Coordinates of N, CA, C and O and ligand atoms in Angstrom, one line a residue:
M1 N 106.7 143.6 116.3 CA 108.0 143.4 117.6 C 109.5 142.9 116.9 O 109.1 142.2 116.1
S2 N 110.3 143.6 117.0 CA 111.7 143.6 116.6 C 112.8 143.2 117.8 O 112.4 144.3 118.9
T3 N 113.7 142.5 117.4 CA 114.8 142.3 118.4 C 115.8 143.1 117.9 O 116.5 142.5 117.2
P4 N 116.4 144.2 118.6 CA 117.6 145.1 118.0 C 118.6 144.5 117.8 O 119.5 144.8 117.1
D5 N 119.2 143.3 118.6 CA 120.4 142.6 118.0 C 120.7 141.5 117.0 O 121.2 140.8 117.1
C6 N 119.2 141.3 116.4 CA 118.8 140.3 115.3 C 119.3 140.8 114.4 O 118.7 141.6 113.3
L7 N 119.6 140.0 113.4 CA 120.5 140.5 112.1 C 119.3 140.7 110.9 O 119.3 141.7 110.2
F8 N 118.3 139.5 111.2 CA 117.3 139.7 110.3 C 116.1 140.6 110.4 O 115.7 141.5 109.8
C9 N 115.9 141.0 111.7 CA 115.2 142.3 112.3 C 115.7 143.5 111.8 O 115.2 144.3 111.1
R10 N 117.1 143.5 112.1 CA 117.7 144.9 111.2 C 117.5 144.9 109.6 O 117.6 146.1 109.3
I11 N 117.5 143.8 109.0 CA 117.1 143.7 107.5 C 115.7 144.2 107.6 O 115.8 145.0 106.2
V12 N 115.1 143.6 108.1 CA 113.7 144.0 108.1 C 113.6 145.6 108.2 O 112.8 146.3 107.3
A13 N 114.1 146.4 109.1 CA 114.1 147.5 109.4 C 115.1 148.3 108.4 O 114.6 149.6 108.3
G14 N 115.6 147.9 107.2 CA 116.4 148.5 106.7 C 117.8 149.1 107.2 O 118.4 149.9 106.6
E15 N 117.9 148.6 108.2 CA 119.4 149.0 108.9 C 120.4 148.4 108.1 O 121.7 148.8 108.0
I16 N 120.2 147.6 107.5 CA 121.2 146.6 106.7 C 120.9 146.4 105.5 O 119.7 145.9 105.2
P17 N 121.7 146.2 104.5 CA 120.9 146.4 103.1 C 120.8 145.1 102.5 O 121.9 144.0 103.2
A18 N 119.9 144.7 101.7 CA 119.9 143.5 101.5 C 119.1 143.5 100.0 O 118.5 144.3 99.5
T19 N 119.3 142.3 99.2 CA 118.7 142.5 97.8 C 117.2 141.8 98.0 O 117.1 140.6 97.6
V20 N 116.2 142.6 98.0 CA 114.9 142.4 98.5 C 114.4 141.8 96.7 O 114.3 142.7 95.9
V21 N 113.8 140.7 97.1 CA 113.3 140.3 95.8 C 111.1 140.5 96.1 O 110.8 140.2 94.9
R22 N 110.8 140.3 96.9 CA 109.4 140.2 97.3 C 109.0 140.8 98.9 O 110.2 140.4 99.6
E23 N 108.1 142.0 98.8 CA 107.8 142.4 100.3 C 106.1 142.3 100.0 O 105.9 142.5 99.4
T24 N 105.7 141.6 101.6 CA 104.4 141.6 101.7 C 104.4 142.6 102.8 O 105.2 142.7 103.6
P25 N 103.1 142.8 103.4 CA 102.6 143.6 104.7 C 103.5 142.9 105.8 O 103.8 143.3 106.9
T26 N 103.5 141.8 105.6 CA 104.2 140.5 107.0 C 105.2 139.9 106.5 O 105.8 139.1 107.5
T27 N 105.7 139.8 105.4 CA 106.9 139.0 105.1 C 108.3 139.9 104.0 O 107.5 140.7 103.5
L28 N 109.2 139.1 104.3 CA 110.4 140.1 103.1 C 111.1 138.6 102.5 O 111.5 137.7 103.7
A29 N 111.3 138.9 101.3 CA 112.4 137.9 100.8 C 113.5 138.6 100.4 O 113.3 139.7 99.7
F30 N 114.6 138.2 100.3 CA 115.6 138.9 100.2 C 117.0 137.5 99.7 O 116.7 136.6 100.2
R31 N 117.7 138.1 99.0 CA 118.8 137.0 98.3 C 119.8 137.1 99.6 O 120.2 137.7 100.4
D32 N 120.4 135.5 99.6 CA 121.3 135.2 100.5 C 122.5 135.6 100.1 O 123.0 135.5 99.0
I33 N 123.2 136.1 101.1 CA 124.5 137.1 101.1 C 125.6 136.1 100.2 O 126.7 136.3 99.8
D34 N 125.4 134.7 100.8 CA 126.8 133.4 100.5 C 125.5 132.5 99.6 O 125.4 131.4 99.9
P35 N 125.1 132.4 98.3 CA 124.1 131.5 97.7 C 125.0 130.7 97.3 O 126.1 130.3 97.2
K36 N 123.8 129.6 98.0 CA 124.6 127.9 97.6 C 123.9 127.3 96.1 O 124.1 126.1 96.2
A37 N 123.3 128.2 95.6 CA 122.5 127.6 94.3 C 122.4 128.9 93.4 O 122.4 130.0 94.1
P38 N 122.1 128.6 92.2 CA 121.9 129.6 91.2 C 120.9 130.7 91.8 O 120.7 132.2 91.6
V39 N 119.8 130.2 92.3 CA 118.6 131.0 93.2 C 118.6 130.3 94.6 O 118.8 129.2 95.1
H40 N 118.9 131.5 95.4 CA 118.9 131.4 96.8 C 118.2 132.6 97.4 O 119.1 133.7 97.8
V41 N 117.2 132.4 98.0 CA 116.3 133.6 98.9 C 116.0 132.9 99.9 O 115.6 132.0 100.2
L42 N 116.1 134.0 100.7 CA 115.5 133.8 102.3 C 114.3 134.7 102.2 O 114.0 135.3 101.9
I43 N 113.2 134.0 103.0 CA 111.7 134.3 103.0 C 111.9 134.4 104.7 O 112.0 133.3 105.3
V44 N 111.1 135.6 105.4 CA 111.2 135.7 106.7 C 109.8 136.3 107.3 O 109.6 137.3 106.2
P45 N 109.5 136.1 107.9 CA 108.1 137.1 108.8 C 108.9 138.1 109.1 O 109.9 138.2 109.7
K46 N 108.2 139.5 109.0 CA 108.6 140.5 109.4 C 108.9 140.6 111.0 O 110.0 141.2 111.8
E47 N 107.9 140.1 111.5 CA 108.1 139.7 113.2 C 108.7 139.2 113.3 O 109.3 138.0 112.9
H48 N 109.8 139.2 114.6 CA 110.7 138.2 115.0 C 110.2 136.8 115.8 O 109.2 137.1 116.9
Y49 N 110.6 135.8 115.2 CA 110.2 134.6 115.9 C 111.8 133.6 115.8 O 112.5 133.9 114.6
A50 N 112.2 133.2 116.8 CA 113.4 132.8 116.7 C 113.3 131.2 115.8 O 114.3 131.4 115.2
D51 N 112.8 130.6 115.2 CA 112.6 129.2 114.6 C 111.1 129.0 113.8 O 109.9 129.6 114.2
V52 N 111.0 127.9 113.1 CA 109.6 127.6 112.6 C 108.6 126.9 113.7 O 107.7 127.3 113.5
A53 N 109.4 126.3 114.4 CA 108.4 125.7 115.7 C 107.7 126.8 116.6 O 106.6 126.6 116.6
T54 N 108.5 127.7 116.6 CA 108.1 128.8 117.8 C 107.2 129.7 116.9 O 106.0 130.2 117.3
L55 N 107.2 129.9 115.3 CA 106.1 130.6 114.4 C 105.1 129.5 114.6 O 104.0 130.5 114.4
A56 N 105.2 128.7 114.0 CA 104.0 127.8 113.7 C 102.9 127.7 115.0 O 102.0 127.7 114.8
A57 N 103.6 127.5 116.2 CA 103.0 127.5 117.4 C 102.2 128.9 117.8 O 101.0 129.1 118.2
G58 N 103.0 129.6 117.6 CA 102.3 131.1 117.9 C 101.8 131.8 117.0 O 100.8 132.7 117.4
D59 N 102.0 131.9 115.9 CA 101.3 132.5 114.5 C 100.9 131.5 113.0 O 101.8 131.9 112.4
P60 N 100.2 130.7 113.5 CA 100.1 129.8 112.0 C 99.8 130.4 111.0 O 100.3 129.8 109.9
A61 N 98.7 131.7 111.0 CA 98.9 131.8 109.7 C 99.9 132.7 108.9 O 99.9 132.7 108.1
L62 N 100.9 133.5 110.1 CA 102.0 133.9 109.1 C 102.7 133.0 109.0 O 103.6 133.3 107.7
A63 N 102.9 131.8 109.5 CA 103.9 130.9 108.8 C 103.3 130.5 107.7 O 103.7 130.2 106.5
G64 N 101.8 130.4 107.4 CA 101.5 129.9 106.0 C 101.7 131.5 104.7 O 102.2 131.3 104.1
E65 N 101.7 132.6 105.7 CA 101.9 133.7 104.8 C 103.7 133.7 104.2 O 103.7 134.0 103.0
V66 N 104.6 133.1 105.1 CA 105.7 132.8 104.8 C 106.2 131.8 103.5 O 106.5 131.9 102.7
L67 N 105.2 130.8 103.8 CA 105.0 129.8 102.3 C 104.3 130.4 101.3 O 105.2 130.3 100.5
A68 N 103.6 131.2 101.5 CA 102.8 131.5 100.1 C 104.0 132.7 99.4 O 103.6 132.6 98.2
T69 N 104.8 133.2 100.2 CA 105.8 134.7 99.7 C 106.9 133.3 99.2 O 107.4 133.9 97.8
A70 N 107.4 132.6 99.7 CA 108.2 131.6 99.1 C 107.7 131.0 97.8 O 108.4 131.1 96.8
A71 N 106.5 130.6 97.6 CA 106.0 130.1 96.6 C 105.7 131.2 95.4 O 106.1 131.1 94.3
A72 N 105.3 132.3 96.0 CA 105.8 133.7 94.8 C 106.6 133.9 94.3 O 106.9 134.0 93.2
V73 N 107.8 133.4 95.4 CA 109.4 133.9 94.6 C 109.8 132.9 93.8 O 110.2 133.0 92.8
A74 N 109.3 131.8 94.1 CA 109.7 130.4 93.4 C 109.0 130.6 92.0 O 109.8 130.6 90.7
E75 N 108.1 131.2 91.7 CA 107.1 131.1 90.4 C 107.6 132.4 90.0 O 108.2 132.4 88.5
D76 N 108.6 133.6 90.5 CA 108.7 134.9 90.2 C 110.4 134.5 89.4 O 111.0 134.9 88.2
E77 N 111.1 133.5 90.2 CA 112.3 133.1 89.5 C 112.4 132.2 88.6 O 113.3 131.5 88.3
G78 N 111.2 131.5 88.3 CA 110.9 130.6 87.3 C 111.4 129.3 87.5 O 111.8 128.4 86.6
L79 N 111.0 129.0 88.8 CA 111.5 127.5 89.1 C 110.4 126.5 89.3 O 110.3 125.6 90.0
L80 N 108.9 127.3 89.0 CA 108.1 125.7 89.2 C 108.1 124.7 88.3 O 107.8 123.3 88.6
G81 N 108.7 125.0 87.4 CA 109.1 124.1 85.8 C 109.6 123.0 86.6 O 109.5 121.6 86.5
D82 N 111.3 123.3 86.6 CA 112.0 122.3 87.3 C 112.3 122.0 88.4 O 112.8 121.0 89.0
G83 N 111.1 122.7 89.1 CA 111.4 122.5 90.8 C 112.3 122.9 91.6 O 113.2 123.9 91.1
F84 N 112.7 123.0 92.6 CA 113.5 123.6 94.0 C 113.2 123.2 95.4 O 112.4 122.1 95.4
R85 N 113.9 123.5 96.3 CA 113.9 123.1 97.6 C 113.6 124.3 98.5 O 114.0 125.2 98.3
L86 N 112.8 124.0 99.3 CA 112.7 124.8 100.4 C 112.6 124.2 101.9 O 112.2 123.3 102.2
M87 N 113.6 125.2 102.6 CA 114.0 124.2 103.9 C 113.8 125.5 105.0 O 114.2 126.5 104.8
F88 N 113.9 124.7 106.5 CA 114.0 125.6 107.4 C 115.1 125.0 108.3 O 114.4 124.0 109.4
N89 N 116.2 125.4 108.5 CA 117.3 124.7 109.0 C 117.1 125.4 110.6 O 116.4 126.4 111.2
T90 N 116.9 124.5 111.7 CA 116.7 124.5 112.8 C 117.2 124.0 113.9 O 117.6 123.2 114.1
G91 N 117.7 125.0 114.9 CA 118.2 124.4 116.1 C 119.7 123.8 115.7 O 120.1 124.0 114.5
A92 N 120.4 123.4 116.8 CA 121.9 123.0 116.6 C 121.9 122.0 115.8 O 122.7 122.2 114.6
Y93 N 121.2 121.0 116.1 CA 121.5 119.8 114.8 C 121.0 120.0 113.3 O 121.5 119.8 112.2
G94 N 120.2 121.1 113.2 CA 119.7 121.6 112.1 C 120.4 122.6 111.4 O 120.2 123.0 110.2
G95 N 121.4 122.9 112.2 CA 122.5 124.0 111.5 C 122.2 125.6 111.4 O 122.6 126.3 110.6
Q96 N 121.0 125.7 112.1 CA 120.8 127.2 112.0 C 121.7 128.0 112.8 O 122.1 127.8 113.9
E97 N 122.2 129.1 112.0 CA 122.9 130.2 112.3 C 122.1 131.5 112.8 O 123.1 132.1 113.7
V98 N 121.1 131.9 112.1 CA 120.6 133.0 112.3 C 119.2 132.8 112.9 O 118.5 131.9 112.3
F99 N 119.2 133.4 114.6 CA 117.8 132.8 115.0 C 116.8 133.9 114.8 O 115.9 134.2 115.9
H100 N 116.6 133.9 113.7 CA 115.2 134.6 113.5 C 114.7 133.9 112.3 O 115.2 133.8 111.0
V101 N 113.5 133.4 112.0 CA 113.2 131.9 111.2 C 113.0 132.5 109.8 O 112.9 133.8 109.6
H102 N 113.5 131.4 108.9 CA 113.8 131.8 107.6 C 113.8 130.6 106.7 O 114.5 129.8 107.4
A103 N 112.8 130.9 105.8 CA 112.8 129.5 105.2 C 114.0 129.5 103.8 O 114.2 131.0 103.2
H104 N 114.6 129.0 103.5 CA 115.6 129.0 102.1 C 114.9 128.6 101.2 O 114.4 127.4 101.0
L105 N 114.9 129.3 100.1 CA 114.6 128.9 98.7 C 115.6 128.5 97.4 O 116.3 129.4 97.5
L106 N 115.8 127.2 97.2 CA 117.0 127.0 96.5 C 116.7 126.7 95.4 O 115.6 125.6 95.3
G107 N 117.2 126.7 94.2 CA 116.8 126.4 93.0 C 117.8 126.7 91.3 O 118.8 127.4 91.9
G108 N 117.1 126.5 90.6 CA 117.8 127.2 89.4 C 119.1 125.9 89.2 O 119.5 126.3 87.9
A109 N 119.0 125.0 89.2 CA 120.1 124.0 89.1 C 119.6 122.5 89.9 O 119.0 122.6 91.0
P110 N 120.1 121.5 89.3 CA 120.2 120.1 90.5 C 120.5 120.0 91.6 O 121.4 120.5 91.6
L111 N 119.8 119.9 92.3 CA 120.2 120.1 94.1 C 121.3 119.0 94.6 O 121.5 119.1 96.0
G112 N 120.9 118.0 93.9 CA 121.7 116.8 94.5 C 121.0 116.1 95.8 O 119.8 116.6 96.2
P113 N 121.7 115.5 96.5 CA 120.6 114.4 97.6 C 120.3 115.7 98.5 O 120.7 116.8 98.7
M114 N 119.4 115.2 99.3 CA 118.7 116.1 100.5 C 119.9 116.4 101.7 O 119.8 117.4 102.0
L115 N 120.8 115.5 102.3 CA 121.7 115.7 102.8 C 122.8 115.5 102.1 O 123.3 114.9 100.9
A116 N 124.3 116.1 102.2 CA 125.5 115.9 101.9 C 125.8 114.2 101.9 O 126.5 113.9 101.1
R117 N 125.7 113.6 103.4 CA 125.7 112.5 103.7 C 124.9 112.3 104.7 O 124.2 112.7 105.3
S118 N 124.9 110.6 104.3 CA 123.6 110.1 104.9 C 124.1 110.1 106.8 O 125.4 110.0 106.8
V119 N 123.2 110.3 107.2 CA 123.4 110.2 109.0 C 122.7 109.2 109.8 O 122.5 109.3 110.9
A120 N 122.1 108.8 108.9 CA 120.7 107.3 109.2 C 121.9 106.3 109.9 O 122.8 105.9 109.5
Ligands
LIG201 P1 120.9 129.3 108.6 O1 122.4 128.5 108.5 O2 120.4 130.1 109.8 O3 119.7 128.2 108.4 O4 121.1 130.4 107.6 C1 121.6 131.6 107.5 C2 121.7 132.0 106.3 O5 122.0 133.7 106.5 C3 123.3 131.6 105.4 O6 122.7 131.1 104.5 C4 123.9 133.0 105.4 O7 124.4 133.1 104.1 C5 122.8 134.1 105.4 N1 123.2 135.3 105.9 C6 124.1 135.6 106.9 N2 124.3 136.9 106.8 C7 123.6 137.4 106.1 C8 123.1 138.8 105.6 O8 124.2 140.0 106.4 N3 122.8 139.4 104.6 C9 122.0 138.3 104.1 N4 121.3 138.1 102.6 N5 122.2 136.7 104.3 C10 122.9 136.1 105.1
LIG202 ZN1 114.6 138.8 114.4

């Protein structure tokens, strides 16, 4: 199931080029076009879900496959020793811009505080 006007569905379909680093039957991992760290890879399920909450509710096994692909990319990119950050921006407060669920895998340098500034 894909959504024709969805950017990441179009990347999954091969209609928009991306630098793919790993592909499984159900997931795709590709480099972010505007990297925020030396390693910045996006991991998506090939099937369209808007966000991580919808994915986890609709297909928890697929959510697990997204995490497994992210961990495999972290290993491939040599991030397991020094660590990395994995995050799902969700909705307006989360700063989500593309509404096809994606994990951001960030690493390759110290990433600093979890948030740019405290909002507590
Ligand atoms: P969000 O803000 O939704 O969590 O993250 C969307 C991410 O998609 C951003 O980090 C942005 O740089 C990335 N992005 C936007 N358009 C493209 C594109 O056409 N190709 C790739 N590879 N990444 C993109
Ligand atoms: Zn999509």
